[in-house]
Structures are given as structure tokens and as C-alpha cells.
Amino acid sequence: MSNQNELNRITDILLSKESDFGELKRGAEEMYHFFSKIAMVTENAASKETIYLPKGKAIATYWAGVCVNEFMRTCTYLRGIYQAILDCRKHFSGTVHIFYAGCGPFGTLLVPFTTFFNSDEIKITFADINSHSLECLQRVIHELGIEEYVAGIIQDDLTEYKNKQDIPIHMMVTETMNSALQKEPQVAITGRLSPLIGEGGILIPEKVTISAALIDRAKEREYILGNAMGESFIHSLGTVFTLDKETGNIFEEKVIDVPEQLEGGYNVLCLMTDIQVYKEACLTYNQCSLTLPVRVLSIDWNNNEIMGIGFRYQISENPGFVHRCIKKKINAERIFIEEVKTAHKEILFHIFKDIHPELAVFESIPGGQTDMLLKHQFEQEQAHLGREYQNLERSIIILDGIPIGYVYVDMGAEIRLVEIGLLEGCRRKGIGSHVVGDILKKAKFQGKKVSLQVFWFNNAAYEFYKNMGFCMVHNNGPACEMLCQPI
């Protein structure tokens, strides 16, 4: 049997809705061995070398090829792409031009269709950053004799690609992703290449949806073992992010509400991935490695302080979602500010250590001298503040009768917020907002401005003060000066 006929036979198995799981699994394995043989992919250092890019990693040749063995992933993509080609053939007159971004060593998702369509019906541009993968692909093209289907072979970082071909793009195919769109450059490539698709053209996958959900791990195990019939182990919290042709490159934070209480063992918050390859061809929970849940955090329902979680996608060398927990706000009536007294010295020292993690370097000093050195550092800072600010008011922040922080304010002609510090477990609960808000009220009553300094590396603090009404007035190198004129 010729290579073309063999590939056609295998692809037929994967496209057929009559094929059972066993046949699909064997079909994917056959396709992998078929391509591996003609591409001459061997398991060695060169074929296992990952390429790290500014906007995500490009997986190695060997691992890109092995992906074919994930039969649900392979057959779902092939079925979706086959239908998309048929739809493009109806919509566009003449040859359908397809751009395959991240084609890997086999061109797995498009090469099989050279046995279904002739070269007047489809033309393919293959693109990848990995030169070793493209060398393997060229052997595949030669062995199958499909040179006439090839519009071009491009080696480039596709997150920065500029179209140099004088041909329209009717379909864009890119499968350069991981679960929850982490690590690999699917989002960056999609954002870069989607604008190149002609009007009415198709992006594959058509849509990738990332959602947040709480999972009951015990019920999930029973489900996987086939013991939980119809009992849900997933409590959905809502969509976090959608990737499609219209997504672009600006990613706003999406805040997801977290229930105050939830019965059962739904205590692991995960990001879930659903892939709509095209129309009805979809991949969902656990159907392949791309749709495995990605754990974010665990929730203790007996002591839950989280009321919401903000998710934002970021493109970087290690792309993915960053998150922040939004904790329940503390009732202002529970917060009390008290002038520092001699008895507070040990409490102040304890808070000082907690809010200065950089001082942990002293813990490596032998001979039990750590506390002595830290206390010396603390006393030096206290003395410096006393010399620097003539009208310094030092106060302890108390919550429910327990000291949890301090605030130092210089009450001169202009109020200077010198320092505010809260214990780790008391941050992001609205306590700082309450304390700073009281200072601003006092400033308004006295007709004064409030100034402070914040280091540039402390972006969270900068954003906090900005939201409280402070504006940057000038840059002092590693720090910036901020000012607020309460109205």
C-alpha cells in the first residue's frame, strides 16, 4: 500500500463517527508510527530540545510528534478541521489557503487532508520556530509527494510574525497550547495572526474558554473510576477568559465570586479548559492533556475569607493567568487606632519583622544572634524616624482588641504618611483603606495635603494609594513621591 493510501486509511478511521474508542486509539497510534517513520524522528537530545521564546515556550520536535497519540485530541481536531475546509470551499471560490502556525514535525492536523482534497482545492503554508521540526516535515512532504500542496515553509517566531506572502489566508490553524493556556504561546500567536485571516475566514480552534470551578476531589476520583453515576463533582464559578478571533492583545482582569459557604468537598479551585475546535467538534474536561484542570488554590470552608478571585492573563516568557484573592472586608467598628506606648515595644518589633521579609537573611547567622541583630535594626529605624520627622505620631492598629499593625504619620504643615504596616494575615481586608481613609478625612478637616513615598517595585502599594486618590508628583529613582489633596 502506498504512503498516500495508508495515510488516507488511518485518517478515515479517525474521522469516522462509527469508530469506537479502541479503534480511535489504535488509529492515533498508527498515525504516530506512520509519521515517525517517514519523518525519521528519533528520540535524542536534538529532538527533545525545547525552544524558549519571549512569549512562551515552543515544545521540542519529539514531544510535538508524540501529541498525535492523544486520540481524542487528534480525532477531534481532524474532524473540526475537515468540516472547516468543507465550509471554506463553499464560502470562497478557488483554492482555500490555510496557514498552519506551529506545524511541528508531521503537520499532523493538515497533511492527512492531502489525501482527501487535490492541490487545486487546498494549499498550505507550514510555519514553525523549530528548524529540526521543519526538516522532519520536509521529509514527510517528500515521502508523500505532496509538494504541490505547499504554498510555503516558514521558520519564524510566530508571536512576532509579519505576513510576507502575497496570498489570502482563508483558514488559520494553530495548536500551540497547554491546559489553561499556560506556558505555550497560543494566546500570543492567535493575537498576532488572527488579523491576517481574510473576511469570513476561520480560526482553528474557533474558541478556547477558560472557566473557574470548585472541584470535589473525592467525587472526581469516584467519577474517574466509574463509581459516581450522575453525581457532579464540579461547581462552576463562571468564565474567566475566552480566546477567539476577536480577543486581541489587551487582557482585563475578570473577577469571579466565591460562595461564602459550600456543602460537600468542593474545596479545590481550578481553571478548566474547553476547546471548540470548530462547530460541534469540541474537547472538554479530561478528554486530553489540554483540558486537564489546573489547580489554583484550596479553600477551607471553616475559615474562608475569600469572597472573590481576580484573574488576568499575561503574556510573558511563562504565559498564563495571575490571580489575586479578594478577601472579605473588615467592619470598621472592629478597628481601633491607639497611640504607641512603652508596653507596645515588643508588639511593634513583632510587626516590624513580619512586614520586612527581606530581613530573613539574618536568620542564617549562627550563635543565636538573629533576634539581637533584628532588634538593633528595628531600634535604628525607630531612632531615624524620630530624627527625620519632628511631628511624628506613632499609632498601633488594633482589630478586635488585638494589635495587628502600626501607622506612623508626621503631622506637620503637610501631613506625611511615613509608614503603615499590617501583619500578613490582616492584609487585603480593607483595614489599610480604613486607616488611610481616616488620615485623609483628618487632612480634609485641617485643609492639608497628604504625601508619601512608595517604591516602584511595590506595584501593589502604588495601585492601592492611586485608588485612594494619590497621584505621582515626581520620581525619586527607585521610589516615587505621591500626593493627595482631599476634596
Coordinates of C-alpha atoms in Angstrom, one line a residue:
M1 CA 0.0 0.0 0.0
S2 CA 1.4 3.4 -0.9
N3 CA 2.1 6.0 1.8
Q4 CA -0.8 8.2 0.5
N5 CA -3.3 5.3 0.7
E6 CA -2.0 4.3 4.1
L7 CA -2.5 7.8 5.5
N8 CA -5.9 8.0 3.9
R9 CA -6.9 4.7 5.6
I10 CA -5.8 5.9 9.0
T11 CA -7.4 9.3 8.7
D12 CA -10.7 7.7 7.7
I13 CA -10.7 5.8 11.0
L14 CA -10.2 9.0 13.0
L15 CA -12.8 10.9 11.0
S16 CA -15.5 8.2 11.1
K17 CA -18.2 8.6 13.8
E18 CA -18.6 4.9 13.6
S19 CA -15.2 4.2 15.1
D20 CA -15.3 3.2 18.8
F21 CA -12.7 4.3 21.4
G22 CA -10.5 1.3 20.8
E23 CA -10.4 2.0 17.0
L24 CA -9.7 5.7 17.6
K25 CA -6.8 4.8 20.0
R26 CA -5.3 2.4 17.5
G27 CA -5.8 4.8 14.7
A28 CA -3.9 7.6 16.5
E29 CA -1.1 5.2 17.4
E30 CA -0.9 4.1 13.7
M31 CA -0.8 7.7 12.6
Y32 CA 2.1 8.4 15.0
H33 CA 4.1 5.4 13.9
F34 CA 3.4 6.2 10.2
F35 CA 4.6 9.8 10.5
S36 CA 7.5 9.0 12.8
K37 CA 8.9 6.5 10.3
I38 CA 8.7 8.8 7.2
A39 CA 9.8 11.9 9.1
M40 CA 12.7 10.0 10.7
V41 CA 12.0 11.4 14.2
T42 CA 14.3 9.8 16.7
E43 CA 14.5 10.2 20.5
N44 CA 17.7 12.1 21.0
A45 CA 18.9 15.4 22.6
A46 CA 18.3 17.5 19.5
S47 CA 14.7 16.2 19.1
K48 CA 14.0 16.9 22.8
E49 CA 15.3 20.5 22.9
T50 CA 12.7 23.0 24.0
I51 CA 12.9 26.5 22.5
Y52 CA 12.2 29.3 25.0
L53 CA 10.7 32.4 23.4
P54 CA 9.8 35.9 24.9
K55 CA 6.1 34.9 24.8
G56 CA 6.1 31.2 25.7
K57 CA 7.9 28.0 25.0
A58 CA 7.9 26.0 21.8
I59 CA 7.9 22.4 22.6
A60 CA 10.6 20.1 21.2
T61 CA 10.2 18.1 18.0
Y62 CA 9.9 14.7 19.7
W63 CA 7.2 15.8 22.1
A64 CA 5.3 17.7 19.4
G65 CA 5.1 14.4 17.5
V66 CA 4.1 12.3 20.5
C67 CA 0.9 14.5 20.9
V68 CA -0.6 12.5 18.0
N69 CA -1.1 9.6 20.4
E70 CA -3.7 11.6 22.3
F71 CA -6.5 10.1 20.3
M72 CA -9.4 12.2 21.4
R73 CA -7.4 15.4 20.8
T74 CA -6.2 14.2 17.4
C75 CA -9.5 12.9 16.1
T76 CA -11.5 16.0 17.4
Y77 CA -9.1 18.4 15.7
L78 CA -9.1 16.5 12.5
R79 CA -12.9 16.3 12.4
G80 CA -13.3 20.0 13.1
I81 CA -10.7 21.0 10.5
Y82 CA -12.3 18.7 7.9
Q83 CA -15.6 20.4 8.4
A84 CA -13.9 23.8 8.3
I85 CA -12.2 23.0 5.0
L86 CA -15.6 22.0 3.5
D87 CA -17.2 25.2 4.7
C88 CA -14.3 27.3 3.3
R89 CA -14.7 25.5 0.0
K90 CA -18.4 26.6 -0.1
H91 CA -17.6 30.2 1.1
F92 CA -14.5 31.0 -1.0
S93 CA -14.1 30.5 -4.7
G94 CA -11.0 28.8 -5.9
T95 CA -8.2 27.4 -3.8
V96 CA -8.5 27.5 0.0
H97 CA -5.3 28.8 1.5
I98 CA -4.5 27.5 5.0
F99 CA -1.8 28.9 7.3
Y100 CA -0.6 26.3 9.8
A101 CA 1.2 28.0 12.8
G102 CA 3.2 25.6 14.8
C103 CA 3.0 22.7 12.4
G104 CA 5.5 20.5 14.2
P105 CA 7.5 17.6 12.6
F106 CA 4.4 16.0 11.0
G107 CA 2.0 18.7 10.0
T108 CA -0.5 16.4 11.8
L109 CA -3.6 18.5 11.5
L110 CA -3.4 19.2 7.8
V111 CA -1.1 16.8 5.9
P112 CA -3.8 14.0 6.2
F113 CA -6.2 16.1 4.1
T114 CA -3.9 16.0 1.1
T115 CA -5.4 12.5 0.7
F116 CA -8.9 14.0 0.6
F117 CA -8.5 17.1 -1.5
N118 CA -6.5 17.9 -4.6
S119 CA -3.9 20.6 -4.7
D120 CA -6.2 22.9 -6.6
E121 CA -8.6 22.8 -3.7
I122 CA -6.2 23.4 -0.8
K123 CA -2.8 25.0 -0.4
I124 CA -0.9 25.0 3.0
T125 CA 1.7 27.3 4.4
F126 CA 3.6 25.5 7.2
A127 CA 5.2 27.6 9.9
D128 CA 7.3 26.7 13.0
I129 CA 10.1 28.2 15.0
N130 CA 11.9 24.8 15.3
S131 CA 14.3 24.1 12.4
H132 CA 14.6 20.5 13.4
S133 CA 10.8 20.0 13.2
L134 CA 10.7 21.7 9.7
E135 CA 13.5 19.3 8.5
C136 CA 11.3 16.4 9.6
L137 CA 8.2 17.9 7.9
Q138 CA 10.1 18.3 4.6
R139 CA 10.8 14.6 4.7
V140 CA 7.1 13.9 5.2
I141 CA 6.3 16.2 2.3
H142 CA 8.8 14.4 0.1
E143 CA 7.8 10.9 1.1
L144 CA 4.2 11.6 0.4
G145 CA 4.9 13.5 -2.8
I146 CA 2.7 16.5 -1.8
E147 CA 5.0 19.3 -2.8
E148 CA 2.2 20.8 -5.0
Y149 CA 0.1 21.4 -1.8
V150 CA 2.7 23.5 -0.2
A151 CA 2.4 27.3 -0.5
G152 CA 5.4 27.9 1.7
I153 CA 7.5 26.7 4.6
I154 CA 8.4 29.4 7.1
Q155 CA 10.7 29.3 10.1
D156 CA 9.9 32.2 12.4
D157 CA 8.8 33.2 15.9
L158 CA 5.1 33.3 15.1
T159 CA 4.3 35.6 18.1
E160 CA 6.1 38.3 16.1
Y161 CA 5.2 37.1 12.5
K162 CA 4.7 39.6 9.7
N163 CA 2.9 38.2 6.7
K164 CA 5.2 38.3 3.7
Q165 CA 3.1 36.1 1.4
D166 CA 1.1 37.7 -1.4
I167 CA -1.8 35.2 -0.9
P168 CA -5.0 35.4 1.1
I169 CA -5.4 33.4 4.3
H170 CA -8.8 31.7 4.5
M171 CA -8.1 29.5 7.5
M172 CA -5.6 29.7 10.4
V173 CA -4.7 26.6 12.3
T174 CA -2.7 26.8 15.5
E175 CA -2.5 24.2 18.3
T176 CA 0.3 25.7 20.4
M177 CA -1.2 25.4 23.8
N178 CA -1.3 23.8 27.2
S179 CA -4.0 23.4 29.8
A180 CA -5.4 26.7 30.9
L181 CA -3.4 28.4 28.1
Q182 CA -0.3 28.3 30.3
K183 CA 3.4 28.0 29.3
E184 CA 2.9 27.9 25.5
P185 CA 2.3 30.9 23.1
Q186 CA -1.3 30.0 21.8
V187 CA -2.7 33.4 23.0
A188 CA 0.2 35.4 21.6
I189 CA 0.2 33.6 18.3
T190 CA -3.6 33.9 18.0
G191 CA -3.5 37.6 18.8
R192 CA -0.7 38.2 16.2
L193 CA -2.1 36.1 13.3
S194 CA -5.9 36.4 13.6
P195 CA -5.9 39.9 12.0
L196 CA -4.3 38.2 8.9
I197 CA -7.3 36.0 8.3
G198 CA -9.5 37.2 5.5
E199 CA -13.1 38.3 6.0
G200 CA -15.3 35.2 6.5
G201 CA -12.2 33.1 7.2
I202 CA -11.9 30.6 10.0
L203 CA -9.6 30.3 13.1
I204 CA -8.9 26.8 14.4
P205 CA -9.6 26.3 17.3
E206 CA -12.6 28.5 16.9
K207 CA -12.8 29.3 20.6
V208 CA -11.0 28.3 23.8
T209 CA -12.8 29.0 27.0
I210 CA -11.2 29.1 30.4
S211 CA -13.5 29.0 33.4
A212 CA -13.1 28.7 37.2
A213 CA -14.6 25.9 39.1
L214 CA -14.5 24.3 42.5
I215 CA -13.8 20.5 42.4
D216 CA -14.7 17.8 44.9
R217 CA -11.6 15.6 44.5
A218 CA -13.1 12.6 46.3
K219 CA -16.1 12.6 44.0
E220 CA -13.8 13.2 41.0
R221 CA -11.8 10.1 41.8
E222 CA -15.1 8.1 42.0
Y223 CA -16.2 9.5 38.7
I224 CA -12.8 8.6 37.0
L225 CA -13.2 5.0 38.5
G226 CA -16.7 4.8 37.1
N227 CA -18.4 4.7 40.5
A228 CA -20.2 8.0 40.5
M229 CA -23.1 7.9 38.2
G230 CA -24.6 11.3 37.5
E231 CA -23.2 13.0 40.6
S232 CA -21.5 16.2 39.8
F233 CA -18.0 16.9 41.3
I234 CA -17.7 20.3 39.6
H235 CA -19.2 23.5 40.9
S236 CA -18.8 26.1 38.2
L237 CA -18.0 29.7 39.1
G238 CA -18.0 31.3 35.7
T239 CA -15.9 32.1 32.6
V240 CA -12.6 33.7 33.2
F241 CA -11.3 34.2 29.6
T242 CA -12.3 33.5 26.0
L243 CA -9.8 33.2 23.2
D244 CA -11.1 33.6 19.6
K245 CA -10.6 35.8 16.6
E246 CA -11.8 38.9 18.4
T247 CA -9.8 38.6 21.6
G248 CA -6.9 40.9 20.7
N249 CA -3.9 41.6 23.0
I250 CA -5.4 43.5 25.9
F251 CA -6.5 41.4 28.8
E252 CA -8.6 42.8 31.5
E253 CA -9.0 41.3 34.9
K254 CA -12.1 39.1 35.4
V255 CA -13.3 38.8 39.0
I256 CA -15.1 35.6 39.9
D257 CA -17.4 35.5 43.0
V258 CA -16.6 32.7 45.5
P259 CA -19.5 31.4 47.6
E260 CA -19.5 32.2 51.3
Q261 CA -20.1 28.5 52.1
L262 CA -20.5 25.4 50.0
E263 CA -21.6 22.0 51.2
G264 CA -19.5 18.9 50.4
G265 CA -15.9 18.7 49.5
Y266 CA -15.8 21.3 46.8
N267 CA -12.6 22.9 48.1
V268 CA -10.1 22.9 45.3
L269 CA -10.4 25.8 42.9
C270 CA -9.2 25.0 39.4
L271 CA -9.1 26.6 36.0
M272 CA -11.0 24.5 33.4
T273 CA -10.3 24.5 29.7
D274 CA -12.9 23.9 27.0
I275 CA -11.9 23.9 23.3
Q276 CA -14.3 24.4 20.5
V277 CA -12.2 23.3 17.5
Y278 CA -14.9 24.1 15.1
K279 CA -18.7 24.0 15.4
E280 CA -19.6 20.6 17.1
A281 CA -16.1 19.4 17.4
C282 CA -15.2 20.1 21.0
L283 CA -12.9 18.9 23.8
T284 CA -13.9 19.3 27.4
Y285 CA -12.9 18.2 30.9
N286 CA -10.2 15.5 31.0
Q287 CA -10.6 14.4 27.3
C288 CA -6.9 15.1 26.7
S289 CA -3.9 16.8 28.3
L290 CA -5.1 20.2 27.1
T291 CA -8.3 20.0 29.1
L292 CA -7.0 18.8 32.4
P293 CA -8.0 21.0 35.4
V294 CA -5.2 23.3 36.6
R295 CA -5.2 23.8 40.4
V296 CA -5.2 27.4 41.6
L297 CA -5.7 27.1 45.4
S298 CA -7.6 25.3 48.1
I299 CA -10.4 26.7 50.2
D300 CA -11.0 25.9 53.9
W301 CA -14.8 26.5 54.2
N302 CA -14.5 26.6 58.0
N303 CA -12.2 29.7 57.8
N304 CA -12.9 31.1 54.4
E305 CA -12.1 34.8 54.0
I306 CA -12.1 34.8 50.2
M307 CA -15.1 36.5 48.6
G308 CA -13.7 36.7 45.1
I309 CA -10.7 36.0 42.9
G310 CA -9.4 38.2 40.1
F311 CA -7.9 36.5 37.1
R312 CA -5.8 38.2 34.4
Y313 CA -4.0 36.6 31.5
Q314 CA -0.4 37.8 31.0
I315 CA 1.9 37.2 28.0
S316 CA 5.5 36.6 29.1
E317 CA 8.2 34.0 28.8
N318 CA 5.9 31.9 31.0
P319 CA 2.4 33.0 29.9
G320 CA -0.6 32.2 31.9
F321 CA -3.1 33.5 34.5
V322 CA -2.1 35.5 37.5
H323 CA -4.7 35.8 40.3
R324 CA -5.4 37.8 43.4
C325 CA -7.7 36.9 46.2
I326 CA -10.3 39.4 47.3
K327 CA -11.0 38.9 50.9
K328 CA -14.0 39.9 53.0
K329 CA -13.8 43.4 54.3
I330 CA -13.5 44.0 58.0
N331 CA -16.3 46.1 59.7
A332 CA -14.8 49.5 60.5
E333 CA -16.3 49.3 64.0
R334 CA -13.8 46.5 64.8
I335 CA -10.8 48.7 64.0
F336 CA -9.2 51.0 66.6
I337 CA -6.2 53.2 66.5
E338 CA -4.2 53.7 69.7
E339 CA -1.1 55.8 70.4
V340 CA 2.0 53.8 70.8
K341 CA 3.1 53.3 74.5
T342 CA 6.2 51.8 76.0
A343 CA 4.3 48.5 76.5
H344 CA 3.9 48.2 72.8
K345 CA 7.6 47.9 72.0
E346 CA 7.6 44.1 71.7
I347 CA 4.4 44.2 69.6
L348 CA 6.0 46.8 67.2
F349 CA 9.1 44.6 66.9
H350 CA 7.0 41.6 66.0
I351 CA 5.1 43.5 63.3
F352 CA 8.3 45.0 62.0
K353 CA 9.7 41.5 61.4
D354 CA 6.6 40.4 59.7
I355 CA 6.4 43.2 57.2
H356 CA 10.1 43.1 56.4
P357 CA 10.7 39.6 54.9
E358 CA 14.0 40.8 53.4
L359 CA 15.4 40.7 57.0
A360 CA 15.1 36.9 56.9
V361 CA 18.7 37.0 55.7
F362 CA 19.7 37.5 59.4
E363 CA 18.2 34.1 60.3
S364 CA 21.2 32.3 58.8
I365 CA 23.6 34.0 61.3
P366 CA 24.8 31.4 63.8
G367 CA 25.1 31.7 67.6
G368 CA 21.6 32.8 68.4
Q369 CA 22.4 36.4 67.4
T370 CA 19.4 36.7 65.0
D371 CA 17.0 38.4 67.3
M372 CA 19.7 40.7 68.7
L373 CA 20.6 41.9 65.2
L374 CA 16.9 42.3 64.2
K375 CA 16.2 44.3 67.3
H376 CA 19.2 46.5 66.6
Q377 CA 17.9 47.1 63.1
F378 CA 14.4 47.9 64.5
E379 CA 15.8 50.4 67.1
Q380 CA 17.9 52.1 64.5
E381 CA 14.9 52.6 62.3
Q382 CA 12.8 53.9 65.2
A383 CA 15.6 56.4 66.1
H384 CA 16.0 57.5 62.5
L385 CA 12.2 58.2 62.1
G386 CA 12.4 60.3 65.3
R387 CA 15.2 62.4 64.0
E388 CA 13.7 62.7 60.5
Y389 CA 10.2 63.7 61.5
Q390 CA 9.7 66.3 64.2
N391 CA 5.9 65.9 64.5
L392 CA 5.8 62.1 64.2
E393 CA 2.7 60.4 65.6
R394 CA 3.1 56.6 66.2
S395 CA 0.0 54.5 66.5
I396 CA -0.9 50.9 66.9
I397 CA -3.7 49.4 64.7
I398 CA -6.0 47.2 66.8
L399 CA -8.5 44.7 65.5
D400 CA -11.0 43.1 68.0
G401 CA -8.6 44.1 70.8
I402 CA -5.5 42.5 69.2
P403 CA -2.6 44.6 67.8
I404 CA -2.2 43.8 64.1
G405 CA -0.3 46.7 62.7
Y406 CA 1.1 50.2 63.0
V407 CA 0.9 53.6 61.3
Y408 CA 3.4 56.4 61.5
V409 CA 2.2 59.9 60.5
D410 CA 4.1 63.2 60.6
M411 CA 1.6 66.0 61.4
G412 CA 3.4 69.0 60.0
A413 CA 2.3 71.7 57.7
E414 CA 1.7 68.9 55.2
I415 CA 0.6 65.5 56.6
R416 CA 3.2 62.9 55.7
L417 CA 2.2 59.2 55.8
V418 CA 5.6 57.8 56.8
E419 CA 4.8 54.1 57.1
I420 CA 1.9 51.8 57.5
G421 CA 2.4 48.1 58.2
L422 CA -0.1 45.2 58.8
L423 CA 0.5 41.6 59.7
E424 CA 0.3 39.2 56.7
G425 CA -3.0 37.7 57.7
C426 CA -4.6 41.1 58.0
R427 CA -3.8 42.5 54.6
R428 CA -6.2 42.9 51.7
K429 CA -9.2 43.1 54.0
G430 CA -9.9 46.8 53.8
I431 CA -8.1 47.6 57.1
G432 CA -5.4 49.7 55.3
S433 CA -8.1 51.5 53.3
H434 CA -9.9 52.4 56.6
V435 CA -6.7 53.7 58.3
V436 CA -5.6 55.8 55.3
G437 CA -9.2 57.0 54.8
D438 CA -9.2 58.3 58.4
I439 CA -5.9 60.2 57.7
L440 CA -7.4 61.7 54.6
K441 CA -10.5 62.8 56.5
K442 CA -8.3 64.5 59.1
A443 CA -6.3 66.2 56.3
K444 CA -9.5 67.5 54.7
F445 CA -10.8 68.9 58.0
Q446 CA -7.4 70.6 58.6
G447 CA -7.1 71.8 55.0
K448 CA -3.8 69.9 54.4
K449 CA -2.3 67.8 51.7
V450 CA -1.1 64.2 52.4
S451 CA 2.2 63.0 50.9
L452 CA 4.0 59.7 50.9
Q453 CA 6.7 57.8 49.1
V454 CA 6.4 54.3 47.6
F455 CA 9.0 52.1 45.9
W456 CA 8.5 51.3 42.2
F457 CA 8.9 47.6 42.8
N458 CA 5.9 47.6 45.1
N459 CA 3.3 47.9 42.4
A460 CA 0.5 46.7 44.7
A461 CA 1.2 49.6 47.1
Y462 CA 1.4 52.1 44.3
E463 CA -2.0 50.9 42.9
F464 CA -3.5 50.9 46.4
Y465 CA -2.6 54.6 47.0
K466 CA -3.6 55.5 43.5
N467 CA -7.1 54.1 44.2
M468 CA -7.2 56.1 47.4
G469 CA -6.7 59.3 45.5
F470 CA -3.0 59.8 45.5
C471 CA -1.2 61.0 42.3
M472 CA 2.5 60.7 41.5
V473 CA 4.2 64.1 41.6
H474 CA 7.8 63.2 40.8
N475 CA 10.1 60.3 40.5
N476 CA 13.0 59.8 43.0
G477 CA 14.8 57.0 41.2
P478 CA 13.8 53.7 43.0
A479 CA 10.8 55.5 44.6
C480 CA 8.1 57.9 43.6
E481 CA 6.6 60.7 45.6
M482 CA 2.8 60.7 45.8
L483 CA 0.4 63.4 46.9
C484 CA -3.3 63.7 47.7
Q485 CA -5.4 66.8 48.2
P486 CA -8.6 65.6 49.9
I487 CA -11.7 67.4 48.5

